[in-house]
mmCIF file of C-alpha atoms and ligand atoms in Angstrom:
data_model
loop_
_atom_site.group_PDB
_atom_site.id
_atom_site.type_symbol
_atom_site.label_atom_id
_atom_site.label_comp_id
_atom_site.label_asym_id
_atom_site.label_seq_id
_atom_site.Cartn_x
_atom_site.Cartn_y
_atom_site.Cartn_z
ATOM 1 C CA UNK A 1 107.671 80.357 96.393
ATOM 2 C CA UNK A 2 110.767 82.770 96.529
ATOM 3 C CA UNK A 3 114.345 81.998 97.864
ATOM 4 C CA UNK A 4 115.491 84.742 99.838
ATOM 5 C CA UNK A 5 119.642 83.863 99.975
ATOM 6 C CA UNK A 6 120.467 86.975 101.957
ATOM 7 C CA UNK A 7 124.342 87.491 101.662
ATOM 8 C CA UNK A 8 125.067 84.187 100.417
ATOM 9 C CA UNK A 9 126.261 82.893 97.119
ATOM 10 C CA UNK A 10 128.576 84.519 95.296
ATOM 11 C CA UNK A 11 127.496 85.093 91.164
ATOM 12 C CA UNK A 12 128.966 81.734 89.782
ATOM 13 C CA UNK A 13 127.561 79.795 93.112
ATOM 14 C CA UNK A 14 123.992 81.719 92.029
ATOM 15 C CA UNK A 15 124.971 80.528 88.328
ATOM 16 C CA UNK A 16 125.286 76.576 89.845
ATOM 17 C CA UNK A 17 122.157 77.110 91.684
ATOM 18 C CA UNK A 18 119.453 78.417 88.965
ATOM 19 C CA UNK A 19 120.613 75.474 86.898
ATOM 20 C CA UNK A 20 120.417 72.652 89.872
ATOM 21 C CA UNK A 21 116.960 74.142 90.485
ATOM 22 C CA UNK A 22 116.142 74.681 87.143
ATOM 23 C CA UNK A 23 117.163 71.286 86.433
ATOM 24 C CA UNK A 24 115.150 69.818 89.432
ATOM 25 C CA UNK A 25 111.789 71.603 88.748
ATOM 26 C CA UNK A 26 109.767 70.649 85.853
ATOM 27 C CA UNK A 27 107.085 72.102 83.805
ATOM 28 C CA UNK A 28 104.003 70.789 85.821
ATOM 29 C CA UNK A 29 105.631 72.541 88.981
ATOM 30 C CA UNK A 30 106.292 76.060 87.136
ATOM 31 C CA UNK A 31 102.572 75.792 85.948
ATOM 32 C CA UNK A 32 101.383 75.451 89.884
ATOM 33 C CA UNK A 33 103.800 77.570 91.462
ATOM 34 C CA UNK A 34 105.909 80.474 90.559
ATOM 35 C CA UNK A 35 109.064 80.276 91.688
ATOM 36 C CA UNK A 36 111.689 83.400 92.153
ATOM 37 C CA UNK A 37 115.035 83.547 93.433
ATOM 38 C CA UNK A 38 116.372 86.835 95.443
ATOM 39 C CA UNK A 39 119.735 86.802 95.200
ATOM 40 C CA UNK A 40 122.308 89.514 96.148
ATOM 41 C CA UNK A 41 122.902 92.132 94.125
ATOM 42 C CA UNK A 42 126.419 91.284 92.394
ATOM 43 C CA UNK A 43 124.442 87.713 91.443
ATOM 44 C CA UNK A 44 121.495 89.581 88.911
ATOM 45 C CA UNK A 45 123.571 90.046 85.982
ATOM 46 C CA UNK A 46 124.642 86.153 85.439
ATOM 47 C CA UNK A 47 121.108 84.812 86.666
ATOM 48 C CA UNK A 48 119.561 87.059 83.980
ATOM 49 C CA UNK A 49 121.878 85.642 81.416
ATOM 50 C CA UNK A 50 121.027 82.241 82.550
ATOM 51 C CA UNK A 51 117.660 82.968 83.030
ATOM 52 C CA UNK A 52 117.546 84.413 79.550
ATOM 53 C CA UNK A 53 119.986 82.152 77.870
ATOM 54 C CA UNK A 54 118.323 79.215 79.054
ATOM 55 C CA UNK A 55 114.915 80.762 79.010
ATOM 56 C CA UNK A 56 114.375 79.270 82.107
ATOM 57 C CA UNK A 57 110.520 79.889 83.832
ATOM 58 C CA UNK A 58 112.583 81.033 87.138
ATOM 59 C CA UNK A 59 111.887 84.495 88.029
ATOM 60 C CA UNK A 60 114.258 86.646 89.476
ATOM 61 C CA UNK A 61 114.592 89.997 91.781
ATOM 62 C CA UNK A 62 116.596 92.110 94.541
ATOM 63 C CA UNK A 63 117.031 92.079 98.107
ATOM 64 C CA UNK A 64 116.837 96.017 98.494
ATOM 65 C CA UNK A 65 116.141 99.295 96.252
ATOM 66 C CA UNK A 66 116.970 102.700 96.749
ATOM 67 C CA UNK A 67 113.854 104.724 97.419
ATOM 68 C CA UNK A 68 115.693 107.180 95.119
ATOM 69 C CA UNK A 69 115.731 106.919 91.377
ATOM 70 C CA UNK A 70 119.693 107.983 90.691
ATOM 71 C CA UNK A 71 122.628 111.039 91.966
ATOM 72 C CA UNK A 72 124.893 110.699 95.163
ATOM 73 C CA UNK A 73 123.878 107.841 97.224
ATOM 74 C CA UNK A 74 126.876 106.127 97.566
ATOM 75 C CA UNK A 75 126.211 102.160 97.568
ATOM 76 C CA UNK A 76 122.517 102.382 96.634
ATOM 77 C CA UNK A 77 121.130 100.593 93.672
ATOM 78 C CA UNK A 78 118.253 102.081 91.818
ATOM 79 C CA UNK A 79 114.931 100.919 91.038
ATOM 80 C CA UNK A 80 115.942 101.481 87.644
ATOM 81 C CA UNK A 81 119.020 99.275 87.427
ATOM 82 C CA UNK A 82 117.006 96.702 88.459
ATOM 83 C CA UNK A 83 114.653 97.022 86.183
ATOM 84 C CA UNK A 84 117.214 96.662 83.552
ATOM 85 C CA UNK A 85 118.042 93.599 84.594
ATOM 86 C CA UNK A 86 114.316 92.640 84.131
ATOM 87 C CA UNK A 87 113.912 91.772 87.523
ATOM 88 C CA UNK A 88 110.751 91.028 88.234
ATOM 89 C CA UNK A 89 110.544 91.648 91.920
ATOM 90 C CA UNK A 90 112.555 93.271 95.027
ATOM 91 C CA UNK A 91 111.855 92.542 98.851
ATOM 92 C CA UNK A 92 110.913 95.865 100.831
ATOM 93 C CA UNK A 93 111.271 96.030 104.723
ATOM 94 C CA UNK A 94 112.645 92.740 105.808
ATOM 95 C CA UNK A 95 113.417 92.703 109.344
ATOM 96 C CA UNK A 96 116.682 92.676 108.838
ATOM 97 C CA UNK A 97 117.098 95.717 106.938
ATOM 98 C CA UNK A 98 114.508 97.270 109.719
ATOM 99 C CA UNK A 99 116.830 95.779 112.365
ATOM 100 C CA UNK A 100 120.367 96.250 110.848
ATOM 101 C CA UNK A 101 119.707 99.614 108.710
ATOM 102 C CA UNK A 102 117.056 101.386 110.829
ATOM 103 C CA UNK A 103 114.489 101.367 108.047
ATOM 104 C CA UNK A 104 110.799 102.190 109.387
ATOM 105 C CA UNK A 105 107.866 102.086 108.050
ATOM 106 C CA UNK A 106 108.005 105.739 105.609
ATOM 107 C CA UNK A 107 111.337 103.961 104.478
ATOM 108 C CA UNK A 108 109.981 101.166 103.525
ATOM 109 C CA UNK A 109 106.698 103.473 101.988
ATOM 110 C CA UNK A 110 109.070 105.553 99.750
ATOM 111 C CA UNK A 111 110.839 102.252 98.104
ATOM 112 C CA UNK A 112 107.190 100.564 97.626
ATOM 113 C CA UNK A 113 106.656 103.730 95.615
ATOM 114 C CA UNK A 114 109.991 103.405 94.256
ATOM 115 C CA UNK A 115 109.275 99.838 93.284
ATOM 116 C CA UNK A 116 106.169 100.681 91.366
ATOM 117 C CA UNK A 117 108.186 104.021 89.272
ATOM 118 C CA UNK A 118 110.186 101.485 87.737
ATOM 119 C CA UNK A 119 107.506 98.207 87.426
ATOM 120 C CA UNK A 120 109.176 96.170 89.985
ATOM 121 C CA UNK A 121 106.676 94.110 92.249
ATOM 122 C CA UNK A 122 107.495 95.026 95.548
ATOM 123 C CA UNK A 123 107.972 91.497 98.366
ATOM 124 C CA UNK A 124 106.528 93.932 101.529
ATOM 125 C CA UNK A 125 107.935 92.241 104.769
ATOM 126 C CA UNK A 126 106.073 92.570 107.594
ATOM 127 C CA UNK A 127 105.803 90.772 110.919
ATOM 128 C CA UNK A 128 106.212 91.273 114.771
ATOM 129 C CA UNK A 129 108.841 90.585 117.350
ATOM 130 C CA UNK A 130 108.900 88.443 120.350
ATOM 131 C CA UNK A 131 107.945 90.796 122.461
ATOM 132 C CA UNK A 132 104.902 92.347 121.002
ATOM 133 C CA UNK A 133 104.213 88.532 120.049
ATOM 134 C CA UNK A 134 104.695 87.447 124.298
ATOM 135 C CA UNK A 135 101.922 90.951 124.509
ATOM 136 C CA UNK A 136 99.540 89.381 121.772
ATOM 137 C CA UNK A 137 100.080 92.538 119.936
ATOM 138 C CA UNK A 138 101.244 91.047 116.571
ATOM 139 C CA UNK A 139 98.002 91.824 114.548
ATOM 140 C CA UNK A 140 98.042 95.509 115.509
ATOM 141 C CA UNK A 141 101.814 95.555 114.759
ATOM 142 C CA UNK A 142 101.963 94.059 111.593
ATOM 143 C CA UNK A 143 98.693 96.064 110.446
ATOM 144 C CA UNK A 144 100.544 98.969 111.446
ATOM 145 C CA UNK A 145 103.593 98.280 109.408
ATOM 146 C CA UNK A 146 101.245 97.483 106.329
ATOM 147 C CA UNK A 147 99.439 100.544 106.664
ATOM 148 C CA UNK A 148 102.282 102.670 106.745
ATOM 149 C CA UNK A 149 104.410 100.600 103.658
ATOM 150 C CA UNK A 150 101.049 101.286 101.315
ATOM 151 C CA UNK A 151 100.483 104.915 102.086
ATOM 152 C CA UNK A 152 99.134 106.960 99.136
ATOM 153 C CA UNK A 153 99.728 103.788 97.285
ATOM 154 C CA UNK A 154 96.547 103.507 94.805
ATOM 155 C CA UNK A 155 94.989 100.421 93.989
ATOM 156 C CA UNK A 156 96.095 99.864 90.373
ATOM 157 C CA UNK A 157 99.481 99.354 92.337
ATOM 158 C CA UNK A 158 98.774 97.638 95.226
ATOM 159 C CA UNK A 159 96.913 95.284 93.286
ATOM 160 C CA UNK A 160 100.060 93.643 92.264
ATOM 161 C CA UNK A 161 102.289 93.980 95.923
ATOM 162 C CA UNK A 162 102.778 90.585 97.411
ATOM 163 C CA UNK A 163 102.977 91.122 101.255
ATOM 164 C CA UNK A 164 105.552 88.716 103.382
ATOM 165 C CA UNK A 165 103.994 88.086 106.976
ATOM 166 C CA UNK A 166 107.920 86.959 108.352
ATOM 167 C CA UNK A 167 107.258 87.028 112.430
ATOM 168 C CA UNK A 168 111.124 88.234 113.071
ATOM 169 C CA UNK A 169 111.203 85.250 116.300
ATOM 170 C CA UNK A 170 110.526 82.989 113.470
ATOM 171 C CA UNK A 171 113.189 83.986 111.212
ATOM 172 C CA UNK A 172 116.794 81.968 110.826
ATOM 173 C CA UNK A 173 115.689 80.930 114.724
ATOM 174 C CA UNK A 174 114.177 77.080 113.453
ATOM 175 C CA UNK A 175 111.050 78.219 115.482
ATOM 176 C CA UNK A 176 108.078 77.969 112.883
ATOM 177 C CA UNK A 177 105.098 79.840 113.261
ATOM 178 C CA UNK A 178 102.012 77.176 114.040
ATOM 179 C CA UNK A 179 99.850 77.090 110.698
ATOM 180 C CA UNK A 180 96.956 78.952 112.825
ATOM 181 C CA UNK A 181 100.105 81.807 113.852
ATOM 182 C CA UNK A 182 100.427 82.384 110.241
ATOM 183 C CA UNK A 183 96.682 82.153 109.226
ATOM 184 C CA UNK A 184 95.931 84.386 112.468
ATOM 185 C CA UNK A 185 98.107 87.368 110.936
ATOM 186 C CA UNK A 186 97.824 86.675 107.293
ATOM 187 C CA UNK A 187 93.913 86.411 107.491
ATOM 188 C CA UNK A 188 94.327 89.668 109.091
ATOM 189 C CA UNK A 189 96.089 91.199 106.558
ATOM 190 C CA UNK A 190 94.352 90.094 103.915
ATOM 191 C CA UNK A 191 91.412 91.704 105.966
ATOM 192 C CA UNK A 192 92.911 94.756 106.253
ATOM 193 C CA UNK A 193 93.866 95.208 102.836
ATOM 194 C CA UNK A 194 90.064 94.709 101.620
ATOM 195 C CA UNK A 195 89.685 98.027 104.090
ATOM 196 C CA UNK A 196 92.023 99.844 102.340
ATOM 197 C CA UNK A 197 91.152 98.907 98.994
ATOM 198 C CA UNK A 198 88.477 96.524 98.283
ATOM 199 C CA UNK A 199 87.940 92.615 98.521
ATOM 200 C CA UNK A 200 88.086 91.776 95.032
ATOM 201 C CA UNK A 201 91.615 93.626 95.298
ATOM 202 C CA UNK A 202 92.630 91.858 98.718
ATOM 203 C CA UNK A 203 91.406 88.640 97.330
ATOM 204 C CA UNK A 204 94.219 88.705 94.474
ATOM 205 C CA UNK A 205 96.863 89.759 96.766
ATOM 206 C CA UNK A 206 99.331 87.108 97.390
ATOM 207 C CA UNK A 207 100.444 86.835 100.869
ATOM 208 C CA UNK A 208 103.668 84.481 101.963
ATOM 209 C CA UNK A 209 104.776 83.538 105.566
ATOM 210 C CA UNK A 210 108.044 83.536 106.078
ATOM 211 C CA UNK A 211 110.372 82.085 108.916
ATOM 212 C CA UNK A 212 112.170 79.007 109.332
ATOM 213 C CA UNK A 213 109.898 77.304 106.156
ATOM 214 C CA UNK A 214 111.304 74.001 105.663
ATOM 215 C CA UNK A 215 109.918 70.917 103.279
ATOM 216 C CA UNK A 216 108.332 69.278 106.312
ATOM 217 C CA UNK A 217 106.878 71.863 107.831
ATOM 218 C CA UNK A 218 105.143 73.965 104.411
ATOM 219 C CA UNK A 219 102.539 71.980 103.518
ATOM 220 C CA UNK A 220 100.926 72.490 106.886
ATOM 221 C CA UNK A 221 101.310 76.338 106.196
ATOM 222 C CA UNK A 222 100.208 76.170 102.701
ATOM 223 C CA UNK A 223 96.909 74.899 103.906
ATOM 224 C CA UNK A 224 95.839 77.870 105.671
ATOM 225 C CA UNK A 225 93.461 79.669 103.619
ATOM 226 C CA UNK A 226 95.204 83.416 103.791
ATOM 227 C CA UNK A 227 98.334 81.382 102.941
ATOM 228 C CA UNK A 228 99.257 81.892 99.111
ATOM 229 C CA UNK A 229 103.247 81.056 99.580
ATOM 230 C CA UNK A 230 106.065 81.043 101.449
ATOM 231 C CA UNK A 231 109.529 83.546 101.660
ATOM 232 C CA UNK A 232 112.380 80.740 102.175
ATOM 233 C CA UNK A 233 115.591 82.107 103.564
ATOM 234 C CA UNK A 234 118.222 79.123 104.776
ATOM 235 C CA UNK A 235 116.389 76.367 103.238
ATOM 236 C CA UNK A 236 115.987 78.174 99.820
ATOM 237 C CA UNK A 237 120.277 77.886 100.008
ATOM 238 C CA UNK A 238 119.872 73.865 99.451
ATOM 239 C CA UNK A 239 118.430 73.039 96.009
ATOM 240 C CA UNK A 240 116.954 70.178 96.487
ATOM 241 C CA UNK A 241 115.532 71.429 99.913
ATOM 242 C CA UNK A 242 114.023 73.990 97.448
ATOM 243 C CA UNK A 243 112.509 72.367 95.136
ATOM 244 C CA UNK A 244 111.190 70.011 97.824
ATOM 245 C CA UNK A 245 109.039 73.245 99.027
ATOM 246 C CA UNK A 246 108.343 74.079 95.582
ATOM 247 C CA UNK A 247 106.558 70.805 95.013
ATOM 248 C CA UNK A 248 104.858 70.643 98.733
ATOM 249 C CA UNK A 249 101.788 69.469 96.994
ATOM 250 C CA UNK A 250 103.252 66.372 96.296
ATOM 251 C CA UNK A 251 103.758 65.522 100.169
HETATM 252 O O1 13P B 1 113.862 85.896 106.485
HETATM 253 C C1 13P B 1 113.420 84.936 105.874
HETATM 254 C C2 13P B 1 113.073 85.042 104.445
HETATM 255 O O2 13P B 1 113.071 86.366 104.018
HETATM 256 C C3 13P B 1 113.249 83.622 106.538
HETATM 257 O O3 13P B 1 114.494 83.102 106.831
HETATM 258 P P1 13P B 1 114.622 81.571 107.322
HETATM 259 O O4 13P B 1 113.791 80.754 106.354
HETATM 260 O O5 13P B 1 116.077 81.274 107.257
HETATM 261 O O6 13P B 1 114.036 81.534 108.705
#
């Protein structure tokens, strides 16, 4: 289960929030689920002290990465300075970088690889609009997307990639996939990555849904069988609405 906070929380709000969840989650729940926070980037330093300090089972990664490694790319942060920071993962591709930053799929390719130069796991976002969805076209789409994010990515690396299905009509919107929406396109990529690769491979691969998860509604979605976890944006901002999700076994 990972919180995607987007811009929100500034480092000593992050600070507060690692120890509220921290506090709220116990050991049973970090031995069923792993949990990760993605904060922004000016939040990393203090949750790795905390994390650290505390030695707290939280894990911890980036919103973004430069697909290049250092020199004059003014406001990009590296795959290595992340790595520093011992983050364990960064998010690749969300729509709203797609949407807001015109990142397309060789983009998003050249950070996976990125990613991998510097032994970050890469969060690969994929997922269709509302119009290809109104067309029915959202398995092509979102195959498409995954096929171009994991060129001339080998398997010892993609092995490890977790891949976000986030349908962008579903995201921030309150409109939740159906359980059989998300099991339609997960299924499918889970499917599509035994193509590329091989089962044994596609069977490891974790795969999350994301858009408008709440407590009441991810249980339903972790049933599905291509479901392996969830990308939380707004609700992952309340703790205890967090930790709710993080324990949706319990429901
Ligand atoms: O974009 C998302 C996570 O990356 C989903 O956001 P919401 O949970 O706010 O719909």
């Amino acid at each position: 289960m990972a919180g995607n906070w987007k811009m929100n929380l500034n480092h000593l709000e992050a600070i507060a929030q690692v120890q509220k969840l921290a506090f709220g989650l116990s050991d049973k729940d970090f031995a069923a689920v792993e949990v990760a926070v993605l904060p922004p980037f000016t939040d990393l330093r203090s949750v790795q002290t905390l994390v650290d300090g505390d030695k707290l089972k939280i894990k911890y990664g980036a919103q973004d990465v430069s697909a290049h490694d250092s020199g004059a790319y003014t406001g990009e942060i590296s795959g290595a300075m992340l790595a520093k920071l011992n983050c364990t993962y960064v998010v690749i591709g969300h729509s709203e970088r797609r949407q807001y930053h015109g990142e397309d799929d060789a983009t998003c390719n050249a950070k996976v690889k990125a990613a991998y130069r510097h032994g970050l796991t890469p969060i690969l976002c994929v997922g269709e609009g509302l119009e290809v969805r109104k067309a029915g076209g959202q398995v092509a789409h979102t195959l498409a997307q995954l096929d171009g994010a994991l060129k001339d990515i080998p398997a010892e690396q993609a092995a490890s990639v977790v891949i976000a299905y986030e349908p962008v009509w579903a995201i921030g919107t309150g409109e939740v996939a159906t359980p059989d929406d998300a099991q339609e396109v997960c299924g499918a990529i889970r499917a599509r990555l035994a193509e590329l690769y091989d089962a044994d491979l596609a069977d490891g691969v974790r795969i999350q849904y994301g858009g408008s998860v709440k407590s009441g509604n991810v249980a339903a979605i972790m049933a599905q069988p291509d479901v392996d976890g969830a990308l939380v944006g707004g609700a992952a901002l309340d703790s205890d609405e967090f930790t709710k999700i993080v324990r949706f076994r319990d429901q």
